[in-house]
């Protein structure tokens, strides 16, 4: 008998994000993102594809996809992101360690 853990995408699909009714936990300073190039960098490095560049150059955020891994905070120019953990009881719920 062999163990097949599944693909990364299959395993990530088991996770669940509890959406809050309040404001999203991630906000992008569009002016700073554009001026520093951080916007394009966020799109490239986010493992959950939370950030997308729109045709007008702004960066949209799909906070419900966030894995709360902190990659964006590690690469973002200071002041580009306002990021906080989602309000109590909401946010990512991992199904696998």
CSV table of N, CA and C in Angstrom, one decimal:
chain,number,residue,atom,x,y,z
A,1,UNK,N,0.8,-1.2,0.0
A,1,UNK,CA,0.0,0.0,0.0
A,1,UNK,C,0.9,1.2,0.0
A,2,UNK,N,0.6,2.2,-0.8
A,2,UNK,CA,1.3,3.5,-0.9
A,2,UNK,C,0.4,4.6,-0.5
A,3,UNK,N,1.0,5.6,0.0
A,3,UNK,CA,0.3,6.8,0.4
A,3,UNK,C,0.4,7.9,-0.7
A,4,UNK,N,-0.7,8.4,-1.1
A,4,UNK,CA,-0.7,9.5,-2.1
A,4,UNK,C,-1.3,10.7,-1.5
A,5,UNK,N,-0.4,11.7,-1.1
A,5,UNK,CA,-0.9,12.9,-0.4
A,5,UNK,C,-1.7,13.8,-1.3
A,6,UNK,N,-1.6,13.6,-2.6
A,6,UNK,CA,-2.3,14.5,-3.5
A,6,UNK,C,-1.4,15.7,-3.9
A,7,UNK,N,-1.9,16.5,-4.9
A,7,UNK,CA,-1.2,17.6,-5.4
A,7,UNK,C,-1.3,18.7,-4.4
A,8,UNK,N,-0.4,19.7,-4.5
A,8,UNK,CA,-0.5,20.9,-3.7
A,8,UNK,C,-1.8,21.6,-3.8
A,9,UNK,N,-2.3,21.7,-5.1
A,9,UNK,CA,-3.6,22.4,-5.3
A,9,UNK,C,-4.7,21.6,-4.6
A,10,UNK,N,-4.7,20.3,-4.7
A,10,UNK,CA,-5.7,19.5,-4.1
A,10,UNK,C,-5.7,19.7,-2.5
A,11,UNK,N,-4.5,19.7,-2.0
A,11,UNK,CA,-4.4,19.9,-0.5
A,11,UNK,C,-4.8,21.3,-0.1
A,12,UNK,N,-4.4,22.3,-0.9
A,12,UNK,CA,-4.8,23.7,-0.5
A,12,UNK,C,-6.3,23.9,-0.6
A,13,UNK,N,-7.0,23.1,-1.5
A,13,UNK,CA,-8.4,23.3,-1.7
A,13,UNK,C,-9.2,22.8,-0.5
A,14,UNK,N,-8.5,22.1,0.4
A,14,UNK,CA,-9.2,21.6,1.6
A,14,UNK,C,-9.3,22.7,2.7
A,15,UNK,N,-8.4,23.7,2.5
A,15,UNK,CA,-8.5,24.8,3.5
A,15,UNK,C,-9.8,25.6,3.3
A,16,UNK,N,-10.1,26.4,4.3
A,16,UNK,CA,-11.3,27.2,4.3
A,16,UNK,C,-11.0,28.5,4.9
A,17,UNK,N,-11.6,29.6,4.3
A,17,UNK,CA,-11.4,30.9,4.8
A,17,UNK,C,-12.8,31.4,5.2
A,18,UNK,N,-12.8,31.8,6.5
A,18,UNK,CA,-14.1,32.3,7.1
A,18,UNK,C,-14.0,33.8,6.8
A,19,UNK,N,-14.9,34.3,6.0
A,19,UNK,CA,-15.0,35.7,5.6
A,19,UNK,C,-15.6,36.5,6.7
A,20,UNK,N,-15.1,37.7,7.0
A,20,UNK,CA,-15.6,38.6,8.0
A,20,UNK,C,-16.5,39.6,7.3
A,21,UNK,N,-17.5,40.1,8.0
A,21,UNK,CA,-18.4,41.1,7.4
A,21,UNK,C,-17.7,42.5,7.4
A,22,UNK,N,-16.7,42.7,8.1
A,22,UNK,CA,-16.0,44.0,8.2
A,22,UNK,C,-15.1,44.3,7.0
A,23,UNK,N,-14.2,45.2,7.2
A,23,UNK,CA,-13.3,45.6,6.2
A,23,UNK,C,-12.3,44.5,6.0
A,24,UNK,N,-11.8,44.4,4.7
A,24,UNK,CA,-10.7,43.3,4.5
A,24,UNK,C,-9.5,43.6,5.3
A,25,UNK,N,-8.8,42.5,5.6
A,25,UNK,CA,-7.6,42.6,6.5
A,25,UNK,C,-6.3,43.0,5.7
A,26,UNK,N,-6.5,43.2,4.4
A,26,UNK,CA,-5.3,43.7,3.6
A,26,UNK,C,-5.8,44.9,2.8
A,27,UNK,N,-5.0,46.0,2.9
A,27,UNK,CA,-5.2,47.2,2.1
A,27,UNK,C,-3.9,47.6,1.4
A,28,UNK,N,-4.0,48.0,0.1
A,28,UNK,CA,-2.8,48.3,-0.6
A,28,UNK,C,-2.8,49.8,-0.9
A,29,UNK,N,-1.7,50.5,-0.5
A,29,UNK,CA,-1.5,51.9,-0.9
A,29,UNK,C,-1.1,51.9,-2.4
A,30,UNK,N,-2.1,52.2,-3.2
A,30,UNK,CA,-1.9,52.1,-4.7
A,30,UNK,C,-0.8,53.0,-5.2
A,31,UNK,N,-0.7,54.2,-4.7
A,31,UNK,CA,0.3,55.1,-5.1
A,31,UNK,C,1.7,54.6,-4.8
A,32,UNK,N,1.9,54.2,-3.6
A,32,UNK,CA,3.2,53.6,-3.2
A,32,UNK,C,3.5,52.3,-4.0
A,33,UNK,N,2.5,51.5,-4.1
A,33,UNK,CA,2.7,50.2,-4.9
A,33,UNK,C,3.2,50.5,-6.3
A,34,UNK,N,2.6,51.4,-6.9
A,34,UNK,CA,3.0,51.8,-8.3
A,34,UNK,C,4.4,52.4,-8.3
A,35,UNK,N,4.6,53.3,-7.4
A,35,UNK,CA,5.9,54.1,-7.5
A,35,UNK,C,7.1,53.2,-7.1
A,36,UNK,N,6.9,52.2,-6.3
A,36,UNK,CA,8.0,51.4,-5.8
A,36,UNK,C,8.2,50.1,-6.6
A,37,UNK,N,7.1,49.7,-7.4
A,37,UNK,CA,7.1,48.4,-8.1
A,37,UNK,C,6.6,47.3,-7.2
A,38,UNK,N,6.2,47.6,-6.0
A,38,UNK,CA,5.8,46.6,-5.1
A,38,UNK,C,4.5,45.9,-5.6
A,39,UNK,N,3.7,46.6,-6.3
A,39,UNK,CA,2.4,46.0,-6.8
A,39,UNK,C,2.7,44.8,-7.7
A,40,UNK,N,3.6,44.9,-8.6
A,40,UNK,CA,4.0,43.8,-9.5
A,40,UNK,C,4.6,42.7,-8.7
A,41,UNK,N,5.4,43.1,-7.8
A,41,UNK,CA,6.1,42.0,-6.9
A,41,UNK,C,5.1,41.2,-6.1
A,42,UNK,N,4.1,41.9,-5.6
A,42,UNK,CA,3.1,41.2,-4.8
A,42,UNK,C,2.3,40.1,-5.7
A,43,UNK,N,2.0,40.5,-6.9
A,43,UNK,CA,1.4,39.6,-7.9
A,43,UNK,C,2.2,38.4,-8.1
A,44,UNK,N,3.5,38.6,-8.2
A,44,UNK,CA,4.5,37.5,-8.5
A,44,UNK,C,4.7,36.6,-7.4
A,45,UNK,N,4.8,37.1,-6.2
A,45,UNK,CA,5.2,36.2,-5.0
A,45,UNK,C,4.1,35.6,-4.2
A,46,UNK,N,2.9,36.1,-4.3
A,46,UNK,CA,1.8,35.5,-3.4
A,46,UNK,C,1.5,34.1,-3.8
A,47,UNK,N,1.7,33.1,-2.9
A,47,UNK,CA,1.4,31.7,-3.3
A,47,UNK,C,-0.1,31.5,-3.5
A,48,UNK,N,-1.0,32.3,-3.0
A,48,UNK,CA,-2.4,32.1,-3.1
A,48,UNK,C,-3.1,33.0,-4.2
A,49,UNK,N,-2.3,33.8,-4.9
A,49,UNK,CA,-2.8,34.7,-5.9
A,49,UNK,C,-3.8,35.6,-5.4
A,50,UNK,N,-3.5,36.2,-4.2
A,50,UNK,CA,-4.4,37.2,-3.6
A,50,UNK,C,-4.4,38.5,-4.4
A,51,UNK,N,-3.3,38.8,-4.9
A,51,UNK,CA,-3.1,40.1,-5.6
A,51,UNK,C,-3.1,39.9,-7.1
A,52,UNK,N,-3.9,40.8,-7.8
A,52,UNK,CA,-4.0,40.8,-9.2
A,52,UNK,C,-3.8,42.3,-9.7
A,53,UNK,N,-3.0,42.4,-10.8
A,53,UNK,CA,-2.9,43.7,-11.4
A,53,UNK,C,-4.0,44.0,-12.4
A,54,UNK,N,-4.7,45.1,-12.2
A,54,UNK,CA,-5.8,45.4,-13.1
A,54,UNK,C,-5.3,46.2,-14.3
A,55,UNK,N,-6.1,46.3,-15.4
A,55,UNK,CA,-5.6,46.9,-16.6
A,55,UNK,C,-5.2,48.4,-16.4
A,56,UNK,N,-5.7,49.1,-15.3
A,56,UNK,CA,-5.3,50.4,-15.1
A,56,UNK,C,-4.1,50.5,-14.2
A,57,UNK,N,-3.5,49.4,-13.8
A,57,UNK,CA,-2.3,49.3,-13.0
A,57,UNK,C,-2.5,49.2,-11.5
A,58,UNK,N,-3.8,49.3,-11.1
A,58,UNK,CA,-4.0,49.2,-9.7
A,58,UNK,C,-3.9,47.7,-9.3
A,59,UNK,N,-3.7,47.4,-8.0
A,59,UNK,CA,-3.6,46.1,-7.5
A,59,UNK,C,-4.9,45.8,-6.7
A,60,UNK,N,-5.6,44.8,-7.2
A,60,UNK,CA,-6.8,44.3,-6.5
A,60,UNK,C,-6.4,43.2,-5.5
A,61,UNK,N,-7.3,43.1,-4.5
A,61,UNK,CA,-7.0,42.1,-3.4
A,61,UNK,C,-8.2,41.2,-3.2
A,62,UNK,N,-8.0,39.9,-3.3
A,62,UNK,CA,-9.0,38.9,-2.9
A,62,UNK,C,-8.6,38.3,-1.6
A,63,UNK,N,-9.0,39.0,-0.5
A,63,UNK,CA,-8.6,38.7,0.8
A,63,UNK,C,-9.0,37.3,1.3
A,64,UNK,N,-10.1,36.8,0.7
A,64,UNK,CA,-10.7,35.5,1.1
A,64,UNK,C,-9.8,34.4,0.6
A,65,UNK,N,-8.8,34.7,-0.2
A,65,UNK,CA,-7.9,33.6,-0.7
A,65,UNK,C,-6.6,33.6,0.2
A,66,UNK,N,-6.4,34.5,1.0
A,66,UNK,CA,-5.2,34.7,1.8
A,66,UNK,C,-4.9,33.5,2.7
A,67,UNK,N,-3.6,33.1,2.6
A,67,UNK,CA,-3.1,32.0,3.5
A,67,UNK,C,-2.5,32.5,4.8
A,68,UNK,N,-2.4,33.8,4.9
A,68,UNK,CA,-1.8,34.5,6.1
A,68,UNK,C,-0.4,34.0,6.3
A,69,UNK,N,0.3,33.8,5.2
A,69,UNK,CA,1.7,33.3,5.3
A,69,UNK,C,2.7,34.4,5.6
A,70,UNK,N,2.4,35.7,5.2
A,70,UNK,CA,3.3,36.8,5.4
A,70,UNK,C,4.3,37.1,4.3
A,71,UNK,N,4.2,36.3,3.2
A,71,UNK,CA,5.1,36.5,2.1
A,71,UNK,C,5.0,38.0,1.6
A,72,UNK,N,3.8,38.5,1.5
A,72,UNK,CA,3.6,39.8,1.0
A,72,UNK,C,4.3,40.9,1.9
A,73,UNK,N,4.2,40.6,3.2
A,73,UNK,CA,4.8,41.6,4.1
A,73,UNK,C,6.3,41.5,4.0
A,74,UNK,N,6.9,40.4,3.7
A,74,UNK,CA,8.3,40.2,3.6
A,74,UNK,C,8.9,41.0,2.5
A,75,UNK,N,8.1,41.1,1.4
A,75,UNK,CA,8.7,41.7,0.2
A,75,UNK,C,8.2,43.1,-0.1
A,76,UNK,N,7.1,43.5,0.5
A,76,UNK,CA,6.5,44.8,0.3
A,76,UNK,C,7.4,46.0,0.8
A,77,UNK,N,7.4,47.0,0.0
A,77,UNK,CA,8.1,48.3,0.4
A,77,UNK,C,7.4,48.8,1.7
A,78,UNK,N,8.1,49.3,2.7
A,78,UNK,CA,7.4,49.8,3.9
A,78,UNK,C,6.3,50.8,3.6
A,79,UNK,N,5.1,50.6,4.2
A,79,UNK,CA,4.0,51.5,4.0
A,79,UNK,C,3.1,51.1,2.8
A,80,UNK,N,3.5,50.1,2.0
A,80,UNK,CA,2.7,49.8,0.9
A,80,UNK,C,1.4,49.0,1.3
A,81,UNK,N,1.6,48.1,2.3
A,81,UNK,CA,0.5,47.3,2.8
A,81,UNK,C,0.0,47.7,4.2
A,82,UNK,N,-1.3,47.6,4.4
A,82,UNK,CA,-1.8,47.6,5.7
A,82,UNK,C,-2.4,46.2,5.9
A,83,UNK,N,-1.7,45.4,6.7
A,83,UNK,CA,-2.1,44.0,6.9
A,83,UNK,C,-2.2,43.7,8.3
A,84,UNK,N,-3.3,43.0,8.7
A,84,UNK,CA,-3.5,42.6,10.1
A,84,UNK,C,-4.2,41.2,10.0
A,85,UNK,N,-4.1,40.5,11.0
A,85,UNK,CA,-4.8,39.2,11.1
A,85,UNK,C,-6.3,39.5,11.0
A,86,UNK,N,-7.1,38.7,10.4
A,86,UNK,CA,-8.6,38.9,10.4
A,86,UNK,C,-9.1,38.9,11.8
A,87,UNK,N,-10.3,39.5,11.9
A,87,UNK,CA,-10.9,39.6,13.2
A,87,UNK,C,-11.2,38.2,13.8
A,88,UNK,N,-11.3,38.1,15.1
A,88,UNK,CA,-11.4,36.8,15.8
A,88,UNK,C,-12.5,35.9,15.1
A,89,UNK,N,-12.1,34.6,14.9
A,89,UNK,CA,-13.0,33.6,14.4
A,89,UNK,C,-13.1,33.6,12.9
A,90,UNK,N,-12.4,34.5,12.2
A,90,UNK,CA,-12.4,34.5,10.8
A,90,UNK,C,-11.0,34.3,10.3
A,91,UNK,N,-10.8,34.2,9.0
A,91,UNK,CA,-9.5,33.9,8.4
A,91,UNK,C,-9.3,32.5,8.0
A,92,UNK,N,-8.1,32.1,7.7
A,92,UNK,CA,-7.8,30.8,7.1
A,92,UNK,C,-8.0,29.7,8.2
A,93,UNK,N,-8.6,28.6,7.8
A,93,UNK,CA,-8.6,27.4,8.7
A,93,UNK,C,-8.0,26.3,7.9
A,94,UNK,N,-6.8,25.9,8.3
A,94,UNK,CA,-6.1,24.8,7.6
A,94,UNK,C,-6.7,23.5,7.9
A,95,UNK,N,-6.8,22.7,6.9
A,95,UNK,CA,-7.3,21.3,7.1
A,95,UNK,C,-6.1,20.3,7.2
A,96,UNK,N,-5.0,20.7,6.8
A,96,UNK,CA,-3.8,19.9,6.9
A,96,UNK,C,-2.6,20.8,7.4
A,97,UNK,N,-1.8,20.1,8.2
A,97,UNK,CA,-0.7,20.9,8.8
A,97,UNK,C,0.4,21.2,7.8
